[in-house]
XYZ file of C-alpha atoms in Angstrom:
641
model
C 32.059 19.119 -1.650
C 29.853 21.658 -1.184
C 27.992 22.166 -4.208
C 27.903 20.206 -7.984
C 29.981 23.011 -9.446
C 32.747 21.617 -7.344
C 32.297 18.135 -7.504
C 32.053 18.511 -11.059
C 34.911 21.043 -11.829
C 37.477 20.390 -9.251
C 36.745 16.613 -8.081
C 39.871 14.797 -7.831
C 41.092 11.757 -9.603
C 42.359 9.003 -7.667
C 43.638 5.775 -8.744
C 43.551 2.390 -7.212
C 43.778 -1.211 -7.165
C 41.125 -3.336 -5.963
C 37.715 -2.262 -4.885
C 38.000 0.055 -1.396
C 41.934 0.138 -1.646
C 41.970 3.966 -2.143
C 44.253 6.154 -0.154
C 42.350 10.118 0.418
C 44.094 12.016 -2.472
C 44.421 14.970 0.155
C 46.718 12.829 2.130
C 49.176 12.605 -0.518
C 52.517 14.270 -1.217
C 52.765 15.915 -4.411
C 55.346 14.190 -5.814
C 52.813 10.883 -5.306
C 50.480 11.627 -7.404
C 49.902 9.450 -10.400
C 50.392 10.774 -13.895
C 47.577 10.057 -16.779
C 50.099 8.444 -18.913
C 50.704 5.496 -16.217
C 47.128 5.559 -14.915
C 45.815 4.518 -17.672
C 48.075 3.142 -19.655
C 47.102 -0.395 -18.927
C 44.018 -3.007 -17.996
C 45.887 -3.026 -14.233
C 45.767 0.374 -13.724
C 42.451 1.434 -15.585
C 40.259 -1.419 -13.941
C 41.751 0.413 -10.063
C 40.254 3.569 -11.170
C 37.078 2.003 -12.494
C 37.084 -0.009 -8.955
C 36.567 3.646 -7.014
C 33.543 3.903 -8.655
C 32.118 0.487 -7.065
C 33.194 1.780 -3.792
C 30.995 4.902 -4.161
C 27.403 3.117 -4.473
C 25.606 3.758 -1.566
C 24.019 0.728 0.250
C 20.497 2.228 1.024
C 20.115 0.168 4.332
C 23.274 0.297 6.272
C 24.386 4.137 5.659
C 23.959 4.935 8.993
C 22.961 3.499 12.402
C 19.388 3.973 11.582
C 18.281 3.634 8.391
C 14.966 5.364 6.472
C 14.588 4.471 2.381
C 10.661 3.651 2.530
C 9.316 6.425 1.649
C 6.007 5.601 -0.026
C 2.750 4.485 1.403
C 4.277 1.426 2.781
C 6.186 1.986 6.033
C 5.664 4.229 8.991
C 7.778 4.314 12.152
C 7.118 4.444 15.732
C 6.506 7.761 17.490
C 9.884 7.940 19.194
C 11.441 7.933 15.662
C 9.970 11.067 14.098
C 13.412 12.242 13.262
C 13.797 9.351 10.599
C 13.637 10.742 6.737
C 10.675 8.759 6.801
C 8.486 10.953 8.971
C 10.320 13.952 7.129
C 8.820 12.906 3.890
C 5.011 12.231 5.233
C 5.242 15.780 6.816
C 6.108 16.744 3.157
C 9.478 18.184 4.099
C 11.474 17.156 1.600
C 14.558 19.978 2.024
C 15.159 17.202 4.828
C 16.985 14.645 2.163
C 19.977 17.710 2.240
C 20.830 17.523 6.330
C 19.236 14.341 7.687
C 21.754 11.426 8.765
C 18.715 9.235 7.919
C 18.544 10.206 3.920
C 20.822 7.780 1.929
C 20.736 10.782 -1.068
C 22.329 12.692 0.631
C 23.502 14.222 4.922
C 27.532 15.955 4.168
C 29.088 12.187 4.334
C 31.156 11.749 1.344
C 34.332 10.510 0.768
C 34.482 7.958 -2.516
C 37.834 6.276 -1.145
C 36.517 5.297 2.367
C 35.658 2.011 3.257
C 33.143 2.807 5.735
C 29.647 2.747 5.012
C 28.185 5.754 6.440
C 30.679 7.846 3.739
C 28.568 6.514 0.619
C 25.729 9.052 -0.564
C 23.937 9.636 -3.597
C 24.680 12.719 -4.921
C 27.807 13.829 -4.105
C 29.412 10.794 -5.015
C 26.968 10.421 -8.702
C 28.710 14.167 -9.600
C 31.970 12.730 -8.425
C 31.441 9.479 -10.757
C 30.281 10.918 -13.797
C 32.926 12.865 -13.854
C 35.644 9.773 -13.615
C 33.623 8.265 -15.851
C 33.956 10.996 -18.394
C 37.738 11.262 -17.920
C 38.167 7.940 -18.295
C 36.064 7.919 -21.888
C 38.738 10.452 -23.051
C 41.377 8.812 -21.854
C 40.827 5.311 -23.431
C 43.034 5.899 -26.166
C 46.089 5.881 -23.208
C 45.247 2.274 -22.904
C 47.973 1.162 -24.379
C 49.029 -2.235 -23.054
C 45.607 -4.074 -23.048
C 44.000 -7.101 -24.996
C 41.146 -5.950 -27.094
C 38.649 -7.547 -24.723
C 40.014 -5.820 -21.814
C 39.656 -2.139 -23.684
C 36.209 -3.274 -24.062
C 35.178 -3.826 -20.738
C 36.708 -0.401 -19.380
C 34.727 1.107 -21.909
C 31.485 -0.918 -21.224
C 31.870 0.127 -17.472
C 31.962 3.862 -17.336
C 29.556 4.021 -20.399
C 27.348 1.892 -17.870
C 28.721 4.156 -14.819
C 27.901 7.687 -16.755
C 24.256 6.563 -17.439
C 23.261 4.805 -13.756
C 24.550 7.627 -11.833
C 22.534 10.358 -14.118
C 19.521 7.832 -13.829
C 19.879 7.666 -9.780
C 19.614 11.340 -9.956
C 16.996 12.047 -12.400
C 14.752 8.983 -9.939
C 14.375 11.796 -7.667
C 14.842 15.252 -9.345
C 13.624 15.128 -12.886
C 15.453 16.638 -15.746
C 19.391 17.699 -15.087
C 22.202 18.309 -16.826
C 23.848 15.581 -18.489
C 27.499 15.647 -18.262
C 28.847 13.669 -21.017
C 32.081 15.081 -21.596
C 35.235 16.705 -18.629
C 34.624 19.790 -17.863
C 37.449 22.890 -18.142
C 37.520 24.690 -14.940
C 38.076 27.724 -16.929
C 35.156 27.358 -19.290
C 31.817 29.479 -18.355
C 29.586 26.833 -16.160
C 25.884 27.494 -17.868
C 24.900 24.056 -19.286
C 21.221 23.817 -18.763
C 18.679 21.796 -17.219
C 17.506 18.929 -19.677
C 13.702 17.585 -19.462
C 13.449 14.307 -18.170
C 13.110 12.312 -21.306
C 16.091 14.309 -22.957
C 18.092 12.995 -20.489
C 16.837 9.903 -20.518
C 17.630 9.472 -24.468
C 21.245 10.284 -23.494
C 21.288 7.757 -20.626
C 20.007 4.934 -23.081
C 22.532 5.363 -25.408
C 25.206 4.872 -22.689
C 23.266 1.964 -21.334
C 22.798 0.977 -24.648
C 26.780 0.555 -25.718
C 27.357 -0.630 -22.313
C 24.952 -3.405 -22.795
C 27.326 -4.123 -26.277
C 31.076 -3.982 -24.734
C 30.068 -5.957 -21.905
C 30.131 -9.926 -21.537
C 26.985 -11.888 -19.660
C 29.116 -13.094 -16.855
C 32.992 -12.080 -16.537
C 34.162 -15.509 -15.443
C 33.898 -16.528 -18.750
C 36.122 -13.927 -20.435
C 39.852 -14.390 -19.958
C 40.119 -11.180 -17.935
C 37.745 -11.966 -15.737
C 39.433 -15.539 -15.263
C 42.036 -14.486 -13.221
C 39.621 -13.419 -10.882
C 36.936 -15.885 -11.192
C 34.465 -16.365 -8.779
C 34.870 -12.761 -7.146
C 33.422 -10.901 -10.795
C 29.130 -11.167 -8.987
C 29.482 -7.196 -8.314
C 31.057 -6.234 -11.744
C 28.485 -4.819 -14.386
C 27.780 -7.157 -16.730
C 25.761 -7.111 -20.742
C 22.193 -8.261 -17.814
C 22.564 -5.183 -15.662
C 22.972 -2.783 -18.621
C 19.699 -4.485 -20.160
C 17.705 -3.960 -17.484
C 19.119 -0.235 -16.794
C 18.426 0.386 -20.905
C 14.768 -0.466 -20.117
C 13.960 0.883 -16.545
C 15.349 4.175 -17.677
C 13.276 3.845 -21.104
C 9.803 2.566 -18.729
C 10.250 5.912 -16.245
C 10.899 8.018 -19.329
C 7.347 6.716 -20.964
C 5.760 6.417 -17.552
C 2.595 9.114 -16.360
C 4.445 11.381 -14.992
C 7.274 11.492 -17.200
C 4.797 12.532 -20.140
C 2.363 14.505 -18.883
C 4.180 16.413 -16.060
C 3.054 16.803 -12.318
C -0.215 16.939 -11.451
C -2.901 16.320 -8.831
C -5.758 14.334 -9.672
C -4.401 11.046 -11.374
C -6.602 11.175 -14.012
C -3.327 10.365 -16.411
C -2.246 7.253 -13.904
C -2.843 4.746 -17.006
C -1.664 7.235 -20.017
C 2.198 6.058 -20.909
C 4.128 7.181 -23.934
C 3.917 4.067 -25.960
C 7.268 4.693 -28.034
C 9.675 4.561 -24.687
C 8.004 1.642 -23.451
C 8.217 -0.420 -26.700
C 12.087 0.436 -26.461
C 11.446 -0.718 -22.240
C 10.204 -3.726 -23.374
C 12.565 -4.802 -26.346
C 15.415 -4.457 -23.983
C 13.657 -6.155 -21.452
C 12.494 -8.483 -24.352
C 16.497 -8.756 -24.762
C 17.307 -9.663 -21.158
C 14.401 -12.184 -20.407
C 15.634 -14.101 -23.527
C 18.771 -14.795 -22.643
C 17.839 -16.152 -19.522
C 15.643 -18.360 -20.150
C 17.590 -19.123 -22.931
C 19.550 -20.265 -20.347
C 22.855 -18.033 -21.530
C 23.182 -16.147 -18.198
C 23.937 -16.888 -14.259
C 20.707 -15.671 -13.391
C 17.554 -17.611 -12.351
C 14.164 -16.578 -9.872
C 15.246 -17.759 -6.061
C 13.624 -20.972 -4.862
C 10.423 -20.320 -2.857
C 10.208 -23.028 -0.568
C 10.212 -23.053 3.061
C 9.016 -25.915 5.596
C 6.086 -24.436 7.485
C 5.167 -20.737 8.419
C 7.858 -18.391 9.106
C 10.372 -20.489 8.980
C 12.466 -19.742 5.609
C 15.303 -22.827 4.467
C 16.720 -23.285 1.451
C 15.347 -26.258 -0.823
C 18.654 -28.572 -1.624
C 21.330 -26.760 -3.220
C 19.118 -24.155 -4.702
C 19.286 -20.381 -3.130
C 16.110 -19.403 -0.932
C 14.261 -16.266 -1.992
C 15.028 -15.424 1.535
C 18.664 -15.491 0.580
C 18.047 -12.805 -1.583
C 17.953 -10.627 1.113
C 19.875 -12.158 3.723
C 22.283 -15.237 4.365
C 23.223 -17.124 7.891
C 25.475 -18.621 9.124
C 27.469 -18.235 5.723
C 30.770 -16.208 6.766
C 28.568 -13.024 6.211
C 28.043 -14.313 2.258
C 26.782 -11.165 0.460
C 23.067 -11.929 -0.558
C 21.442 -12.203 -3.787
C 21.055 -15.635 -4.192
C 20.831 -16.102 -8.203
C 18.744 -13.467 -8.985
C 20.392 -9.776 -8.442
C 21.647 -8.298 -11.451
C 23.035 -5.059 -9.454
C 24.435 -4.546 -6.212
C 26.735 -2.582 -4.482
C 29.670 -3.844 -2.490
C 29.069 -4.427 1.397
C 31.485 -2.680 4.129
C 31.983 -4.425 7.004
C 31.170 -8.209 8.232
C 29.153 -7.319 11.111
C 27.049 -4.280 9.542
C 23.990 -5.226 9.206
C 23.856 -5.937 12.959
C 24.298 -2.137 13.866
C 21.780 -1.309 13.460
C 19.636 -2.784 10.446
C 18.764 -5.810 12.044
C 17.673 -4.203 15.467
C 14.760 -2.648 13.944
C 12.004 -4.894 12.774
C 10.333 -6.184 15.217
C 9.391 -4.889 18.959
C 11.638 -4.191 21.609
C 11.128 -7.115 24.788
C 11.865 -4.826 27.562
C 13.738 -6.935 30.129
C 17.028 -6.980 28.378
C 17.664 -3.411 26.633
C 17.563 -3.044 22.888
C 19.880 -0.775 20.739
C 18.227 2.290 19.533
C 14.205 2.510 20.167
C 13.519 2.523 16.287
C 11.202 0.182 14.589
C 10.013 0.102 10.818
C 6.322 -0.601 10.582
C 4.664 -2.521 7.478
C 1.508 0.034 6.839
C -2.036 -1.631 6.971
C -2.616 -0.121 3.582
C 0.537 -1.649 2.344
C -0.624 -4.850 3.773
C -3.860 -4.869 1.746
C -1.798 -5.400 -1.428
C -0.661 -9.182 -0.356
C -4.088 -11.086 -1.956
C -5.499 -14.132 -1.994
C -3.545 -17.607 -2.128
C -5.540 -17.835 -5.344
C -4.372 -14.972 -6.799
C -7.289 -12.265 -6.640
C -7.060 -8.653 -4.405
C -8.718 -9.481 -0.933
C -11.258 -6.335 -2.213
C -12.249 -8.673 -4.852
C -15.987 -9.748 -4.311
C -14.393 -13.490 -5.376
C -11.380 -13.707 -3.464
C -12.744 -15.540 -0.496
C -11.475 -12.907 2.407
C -13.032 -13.486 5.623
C -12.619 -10.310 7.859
C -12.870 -12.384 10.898
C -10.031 -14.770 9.290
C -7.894 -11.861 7.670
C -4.161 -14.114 7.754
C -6.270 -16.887 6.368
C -5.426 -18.472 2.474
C -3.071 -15.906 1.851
C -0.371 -15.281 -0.558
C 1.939 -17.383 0.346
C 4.561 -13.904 0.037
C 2.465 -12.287 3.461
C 4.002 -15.118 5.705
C 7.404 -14.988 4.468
C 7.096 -11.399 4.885
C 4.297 -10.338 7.659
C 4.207 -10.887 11.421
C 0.534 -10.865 12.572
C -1.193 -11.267 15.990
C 0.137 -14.393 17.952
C 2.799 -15.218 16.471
C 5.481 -17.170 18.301
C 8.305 -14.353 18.502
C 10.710 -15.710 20.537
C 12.143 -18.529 20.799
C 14.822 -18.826 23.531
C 13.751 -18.841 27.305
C 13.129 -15.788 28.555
C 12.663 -13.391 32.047
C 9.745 -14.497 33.519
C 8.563 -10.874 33.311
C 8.791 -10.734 29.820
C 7.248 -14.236 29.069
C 4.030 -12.355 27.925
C 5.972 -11.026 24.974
C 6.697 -14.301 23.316
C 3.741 -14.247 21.188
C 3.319 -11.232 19.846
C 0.447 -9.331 21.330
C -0.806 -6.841 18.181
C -4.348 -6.619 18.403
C -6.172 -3.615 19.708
C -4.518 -2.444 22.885
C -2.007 -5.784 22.997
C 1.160 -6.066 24.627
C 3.090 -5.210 21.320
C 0.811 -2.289 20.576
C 2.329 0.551 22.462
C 2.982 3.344 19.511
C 6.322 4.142 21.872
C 7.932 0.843 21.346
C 5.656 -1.478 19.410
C 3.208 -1.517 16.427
C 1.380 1.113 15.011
C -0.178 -1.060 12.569
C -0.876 -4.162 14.050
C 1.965 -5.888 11.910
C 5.835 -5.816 12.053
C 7.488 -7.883 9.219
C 10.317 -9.914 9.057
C 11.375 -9.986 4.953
C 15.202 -9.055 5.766
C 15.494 -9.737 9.435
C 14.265 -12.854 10.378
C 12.165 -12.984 14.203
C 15.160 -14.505 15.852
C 16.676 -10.596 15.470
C 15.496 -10.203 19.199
C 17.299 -10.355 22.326
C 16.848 -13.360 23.316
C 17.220 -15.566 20.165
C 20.179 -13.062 19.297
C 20.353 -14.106 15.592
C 22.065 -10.805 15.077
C 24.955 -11.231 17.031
C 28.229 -12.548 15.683
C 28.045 -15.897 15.560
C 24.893 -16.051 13.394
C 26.435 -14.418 10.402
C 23.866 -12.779 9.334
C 24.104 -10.151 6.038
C 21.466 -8.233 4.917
C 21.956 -6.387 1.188
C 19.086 -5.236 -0.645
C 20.147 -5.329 -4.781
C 19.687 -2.173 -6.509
C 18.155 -4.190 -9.708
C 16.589 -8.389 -9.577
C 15.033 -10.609 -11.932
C 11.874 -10.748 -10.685
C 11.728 -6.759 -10.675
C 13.039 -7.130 -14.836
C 9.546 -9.373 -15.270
C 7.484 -6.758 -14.191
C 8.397 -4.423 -15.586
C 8.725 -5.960 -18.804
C 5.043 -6.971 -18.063
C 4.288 -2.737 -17.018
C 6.134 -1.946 -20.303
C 3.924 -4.401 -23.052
C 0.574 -3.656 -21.531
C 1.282 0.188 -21.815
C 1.481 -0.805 -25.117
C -1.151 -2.748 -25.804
C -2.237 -4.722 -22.536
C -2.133 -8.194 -21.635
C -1.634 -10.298 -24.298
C 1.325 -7.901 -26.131
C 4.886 -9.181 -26.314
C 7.994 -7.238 -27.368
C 9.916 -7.578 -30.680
C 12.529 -9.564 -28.775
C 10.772 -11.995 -25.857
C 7.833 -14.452 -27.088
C 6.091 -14.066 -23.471
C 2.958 -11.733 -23.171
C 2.683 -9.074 -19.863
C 0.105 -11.986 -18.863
C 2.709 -14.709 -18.693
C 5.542 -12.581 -17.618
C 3.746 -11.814 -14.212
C 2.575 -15.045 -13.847
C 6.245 -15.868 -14.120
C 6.676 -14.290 -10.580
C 3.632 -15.529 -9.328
C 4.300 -19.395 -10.119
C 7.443 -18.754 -8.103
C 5.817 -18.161 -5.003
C 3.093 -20.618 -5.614
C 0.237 -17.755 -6.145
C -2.485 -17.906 -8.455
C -2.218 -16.418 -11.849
C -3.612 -13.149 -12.676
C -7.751 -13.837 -13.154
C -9.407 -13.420 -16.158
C -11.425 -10.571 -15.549
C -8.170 -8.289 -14.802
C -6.783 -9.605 -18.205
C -9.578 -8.135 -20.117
C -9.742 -4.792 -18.699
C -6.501 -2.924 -19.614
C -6.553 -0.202 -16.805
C -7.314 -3.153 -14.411
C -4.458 -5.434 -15.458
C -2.012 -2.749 -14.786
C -3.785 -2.224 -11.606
C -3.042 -5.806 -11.154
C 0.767 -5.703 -12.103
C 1.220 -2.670 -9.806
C -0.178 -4.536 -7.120
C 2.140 -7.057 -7.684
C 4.852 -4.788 -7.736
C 4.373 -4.049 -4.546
C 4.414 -7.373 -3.127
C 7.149 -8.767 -4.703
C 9.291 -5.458 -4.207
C 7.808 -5.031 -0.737
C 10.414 -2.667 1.328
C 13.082 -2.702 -0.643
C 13.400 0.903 -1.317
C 11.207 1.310 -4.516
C 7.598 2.445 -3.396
C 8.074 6.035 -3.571
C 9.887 6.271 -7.191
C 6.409 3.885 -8.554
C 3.971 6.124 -7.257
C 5.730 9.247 -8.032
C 6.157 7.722 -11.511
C 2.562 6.938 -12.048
C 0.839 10.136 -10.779
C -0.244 8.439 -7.529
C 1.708 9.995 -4.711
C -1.155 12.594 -3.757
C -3.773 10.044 -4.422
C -5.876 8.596 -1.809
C -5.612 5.803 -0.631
C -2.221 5.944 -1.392
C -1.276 8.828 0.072
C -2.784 7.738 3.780
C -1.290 5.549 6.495
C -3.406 3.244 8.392
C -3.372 0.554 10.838
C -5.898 -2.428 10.895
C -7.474 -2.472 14.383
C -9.249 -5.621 15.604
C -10.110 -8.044 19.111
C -8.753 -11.235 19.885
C -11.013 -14.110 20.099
C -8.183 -16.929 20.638
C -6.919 -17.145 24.160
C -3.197 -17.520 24.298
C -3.362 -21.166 25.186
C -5.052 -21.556 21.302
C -1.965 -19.760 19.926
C 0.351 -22.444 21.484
C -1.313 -25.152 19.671
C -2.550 -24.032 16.601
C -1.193 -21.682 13.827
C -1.379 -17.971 14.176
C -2.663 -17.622 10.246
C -5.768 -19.409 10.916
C -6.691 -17.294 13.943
C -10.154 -15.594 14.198
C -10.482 -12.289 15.455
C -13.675 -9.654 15.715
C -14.554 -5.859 14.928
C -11.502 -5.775 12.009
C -11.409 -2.553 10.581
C -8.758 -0.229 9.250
C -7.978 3.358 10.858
C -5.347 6.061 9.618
C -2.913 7.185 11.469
C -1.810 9.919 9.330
C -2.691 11.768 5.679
C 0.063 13.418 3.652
C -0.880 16.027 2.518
C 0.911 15.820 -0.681
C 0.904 19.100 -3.592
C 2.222 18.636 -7.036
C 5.533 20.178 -6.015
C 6.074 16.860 -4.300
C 6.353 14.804 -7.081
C 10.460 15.594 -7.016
C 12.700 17.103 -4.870
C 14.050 19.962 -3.788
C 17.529 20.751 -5.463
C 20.309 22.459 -3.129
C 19.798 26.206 -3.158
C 23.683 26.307 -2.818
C 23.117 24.564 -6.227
C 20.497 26.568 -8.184
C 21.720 29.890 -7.333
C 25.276 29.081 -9.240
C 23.720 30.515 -12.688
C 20.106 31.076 -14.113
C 20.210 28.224 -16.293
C 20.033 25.768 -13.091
C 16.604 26.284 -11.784
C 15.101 24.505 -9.230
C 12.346 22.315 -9.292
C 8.627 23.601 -9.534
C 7.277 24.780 -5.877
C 10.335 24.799 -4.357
C-alpha cells in the first residue's frame, strides 16, 4: 500500500468470521475467493466482514517494542531514546510519523488480516476501512437472510466505521477527502480536499445514524445473545454519542475556526453552533447513564494507602481502567470505556510496554534502555487536594512540601523522591536503588538511564514492573489497554462544550447538569475538591480550569497533543517547553523508611527546562505523504510543508 490512491482504488475485500480470523487475500487461489452474493447475503457472513474492521484499530501502546504516542507537553524520554517519535516531534520533525517504527499513524506495517500487533497503523488501514465500509453500505440490500434488527446493526457499524476512521485522520491532518461512496478504478481520481468542518458535518451525520441503528449494549438484543458476554468491543448507540460530539467539539474548537496561528490570542474563541450540537449529544449520552439505561459507570477510586491501587469490593478500580492482574490477562476498562480496540496477544504488554516506566536497577539487565518521563510542567497541572492550581495564591502549596495535600490523582499516578520502588530483596549492590533517589544529582537521576524530571509515573504500569518484583512477567497477568474513548473523558468535554457556549452554569438541550457540575462529576470521583468559585465566575478561567483537568484525568493516555493543537496552544509557552523540577533532599534515607515519601521536605525547589520546541504554525498538522499529494492538484498538502 503505497499511497491512498491504492488503498482506496484497489484495496481488497476479504471476508471473515470472527474478529482476527482472516486469511491474507494474496494467499488465496482464485477459485477461493468469495462472491458478493454469498458474502453478504446473510447476518453470518456480513458481521465476518464487519469483524476485519475491528482487527484493523491500532492499539497506540503496544504497536511495536517501544512505544511513543505522548506527544504534547507532557512526556519526554531519556537521552538514549532520541530515536522515539517523541523526540521527533519536539525537534519539530514531523515527516518522521511516515518512517518511524515508533509512530502508531503510520511506519510501512499494514496488513488488516494479521493478528499481530505491530501490523495495525492508522492510515493505511483508515483508507482500507472506509472503503469496506462503503462497499458494505451498497451492498446492504444483498442482505437477504437477516432479522430486521440484525440489518440494523450492520448498518449502524460501518456508518459508525466510515465516520471514526475519517475523524482519526482529520485529528492529525485537517480537512481531507471524504469518501462516502466505492470508488471505480476507472473513474478520474480528483475529489478534493474538504475544510475541516466540511468534513466534520459529513462525519456527524454518519455518527449520527450510527448512534440510531445501534442498541446501548448488544447483550440485550437477540443477536447479540448468542454471543453474550463477549459484545464489550462491539460499537454500541454510547460510543457513537460520544464520537457525534467529540467530532462536533474539534470542529467548533480554536483552531478549527479560526485556522493556524501563532500567538493564542483565539485560545478561548469556539464556534458556538458546533459545540451546542457537542453538547446535546453529549447531553444525550450523559442522560442515559445516569439514567441508569447503559453498562457504563465512573471506576471506583479507592485504594488502601499510597501507591498501592485495589479494587473496593466488587466494584472495578480506576486503576483497572488501565490495567488488570492477575486476571487471565482480562482486557481493561473496568466500567467506564466506551471504545476500545481488540488486544493481540496475552503477554503483550510485557514486551515492551511495561519495561518502560520506571528506572532501570542495574544489577540484573533490563530490556531495552527506554523510559517515558512525566514532564515537570505536566506535573504542575495535578493541584491541590482541595481542588485549586498549586499557582493559586490560596491553594496552600508549600515549595519545601511540594507532594504534600495533593490531588489525590498525583499518587495514583506520580513517583516522587523516596519512594519505596522495590519491593523484593535485592543485590546488595543495588540496595541503594530501592527508594528511588530523584532529587538533584540522586541515584535515579542519571539522564542515560533514569529521570530527567525528577518524576517517573506509574498510571499503567504499576512499580512492581521492575526486575526484581517482576510484576511483568507471566505469572502476574498483567494487561495494559488504553480506550480510545471513557466516561470520564465524555464529562469533560461535555463540560468544554456548554461553557464555550455560555460558561459555567450552561446546560445542553438534552442533560440537566451545568459544565460546573459535570466536572465536578470527575472530581468527586477521585475525592478532589470542586472547581472554586472564583474560576466559576470568570469564563476564560473556568475553561482554564476544565483544561487543566483534562489533563489530569487524561494524563498519558495519548490525547495531549490533539488538545493543544485544538486550542491554539501548541507554540505557546509554557506549553510548548519541557522542564524538570530540581531540588535537595533534606530527609536522610533512614526518614524515608519510616515515614511517607508525600510528606517529605526538601530545599532550593525550582523548575529548569530541558528543552523548547520551537514550534511554527505549520505545526499545528501534519505533513501528508508527498507520494500522496503529488497524485493530482486537487490533493495539496498541508500549509508549510
Amino acid at each position: 500500500m503505497k499511497n491512498i490512491y491504492k488503498i482506496l482504488l484497489y484495496s481488497l475485500v476479504i471476508f471473515s468470521i470472527g474478529l482476527g480470523s482472516c486469511e491474507d487475500y494474496l494467499d488465496r487461489d482464485p477459485e477461493s475467493i468469495v462472491s458478493e452474493e454469498i458474502a453478504f447475503k446473510n447476518y453470518i457472513n456480513f458481521q465476518g466482514y464487519i469483524d476485519e474492521i475491528y482487527n484493523c484499530i491500532p492499539d497506540k501502546q503496544k504497536y511495536y517494542w517501544v512505544t511513543s504516542y505522548n506527544w504534547g507537553d507532557d512526556e519526554i524520554f531519556n537521552v538514549a531514546s532520541n530515536f522515539v517519535m517523541g523526540h521527533q516531534m519536539d525537534i519539530g520533525n514531523f515527516w518522521a510519523w511516515q518512517n518511524n517504527d515508533q509512530s502508531w499513524l503510520d511506519a510501512g506495517r499494514a496488513d488488516p488480516t494479521s493478528g499481530d500487533k505491530f501490523n495495525h497503523r492508522l492510515w493505511s488501514h483508515a483508507w482500507y476501512c472506509i472503503r469496506k465500509a462503503n462497499m458494505g453500505l451498497e451492498n446492504l440490500d444483498r442482505l437477504v437472510t437477516a432479522t430486521a434488527e440484525e440489518k440494523r446493526l450492520i448498518e449502524g457499524q460501518l456508518y459508525f466505521f466510515r465516520g471514526w476512521w475519517h475523524f482519526e485522520l482529520m485529528q492529525w491532518f485537517g480537512g481531507l477527502q471524504y469518501i462516502d461512496r466505492v470508488l471505480s478504478p476507472t473513474e478520474a481520481f480528483n475529489l478534493p480536499r474538504l475544510s475541516y468542518q466540511e468534513c466534520a458535518d459529513k462525519a456527524g451525520a454518519d455518527f449520527r445514524k450510527a448512534a440510531d441503528l445501534l442498541p446501548i449494549d448488544w447483550d440485550n438484543t437477540a443477536t447479540g445473545n448468542n454471543t453474550s458476554g463477549k459484545n464489550q468491543l462491539r460499537v454500541n448507540k454510547i460510543a457513537a454519542l460520544g464520537y457525534l460530539g467529540k467530532n462536533y467539539l474539534w470542529a467548533g474548537s480554536p483552531l478549527m475556526k479560526n485556522g493556524a496561528q501563532v500567538g493564542g490570542a483565539m485560545t478561548y474563541d469556539y464556534d458556538q453552533a458546533y459545540c451546542q450540537q457537542a453538547a446535546d449529544a453529549f447531553g444525550e449520552l450523559l442522560n442515559l447513564v445516569e439514567g441508569g439505561e447503559t453498562q457504563y459507570k465512573l471506576a471506583s477510586f479507592e485504594y488502601d494507602d499510597i501507591y498501592n491501587h485495589v479494587k473496593s469490593g466488587t466494584e472495578k478500580s480506576y486503576s483497572e481502567i488501565f490495567y488488570t492482574r492477575g486476571q487471565s490477562f482480562l482486557q481493561p476498562g473496568a466500567d467506564e470505556a466506551i471504545f476500545r480496540g481488540r488486544t493481540y496477544d496475552e503477554n503483550g504488554s510485557a514486551w515492551n510496554f511495561l519495561k518502560t516506566w520506571g528506572p532501570k536497577v542495574n544489577g540484573l539487565v533490563e530490556h531495552d534502555n527506554v523510559i517515558h518521563h512525566p514532564t515537570a510542567n505536566y506535573v504542575k497541572f495535578y493541584g491541590m487536594a482541595n481542588g485549586l492550581p498549586i499557582d493559586d495564591p490560596n491553594s496552600g502549596f508549600d515549595p519545601n512540601y511540594p507532594y504534600k495535600d495533593r490531588d489525590p490523582r498525583f499518587y495514583h499516578d506520580i513517583i516522587v523522591d523516596g519512594f519505596k520502588y522495590v519491593n523484593s530483596a535485592m543485590l546488595a549492590d543495588d540496595e541503594h536503588l530501592r527508594y528511588t533517589g530523584l532529587a538533584s544529582g540522586g541515584t535515579m537521576r542519571d539522564p542515560q538511564n533514569g529521570s530527567r524530571t525528577g518524576y517517573f509515573t506509574q498510571k499503567f504500569a504499576p512499580h512492581e514492573c521492575n526486575k526484581y518484583d517482576k510484576a511483568y512477567d507471566w505469572g502476574d497477568g498483567i494487561q495494559t489497554y488504553l480506550p480510545y474513548m471513557r466516561l470520564s473523558d465524555i464529562y469533560l468535554m461535555y463540560a468544554e462544550a456548554c461553557a464555550a457556549i455560555g460558561g459555567a452554569q450552561t446546560t445542553s438541550a438534552t442533560y440537566a447538569k451545568t459544565a460546573e457540575e459535570a466536572i465536578n462529576t470527575v472530581r468527586e470521583r477521585v475525592g478532589a475538591g470542586f472547581v472554586d468559585a472564583s474560576y466559576v465566575a470568570d469564563n476564560n478561567k473556568f475553561i482554564d480550569e476544565i483544561r487543566r483537568e483534562r489533563a489530569v484525568e487524561l494524563s498519558f493516555e495519548g490525547f495531549r497533543f490533539n488538545d493543544l493543537q485544538r486550542w491554539l496552544l501548541l507554540t505557546e509557552y509554557p506549553y510548548n517547553v519541557k522542564t524538570s523540577n530540581e531540588f535537595d533532599r533534606v530527609e536522610s534515607l533512614d526518614w524515608f523508611k519510616e515515614n511517607d515519601c508525600k510528606d517529605a521536605r526538601v530545599a532550593n525547589f525550582r523548575e529548569e527546562i530541558i528543552l523548547t520546541r520551537n514550534f511554527s504554525k505549520k505545526h499545528y498538522w501534519l505533513p501528508l505523504k508527498v507520494s500522496d499529494v503529488s497524485l493530482y492538484p486537487e490533493f495539496n498538502q498541508n500549509p508549510g510543508w
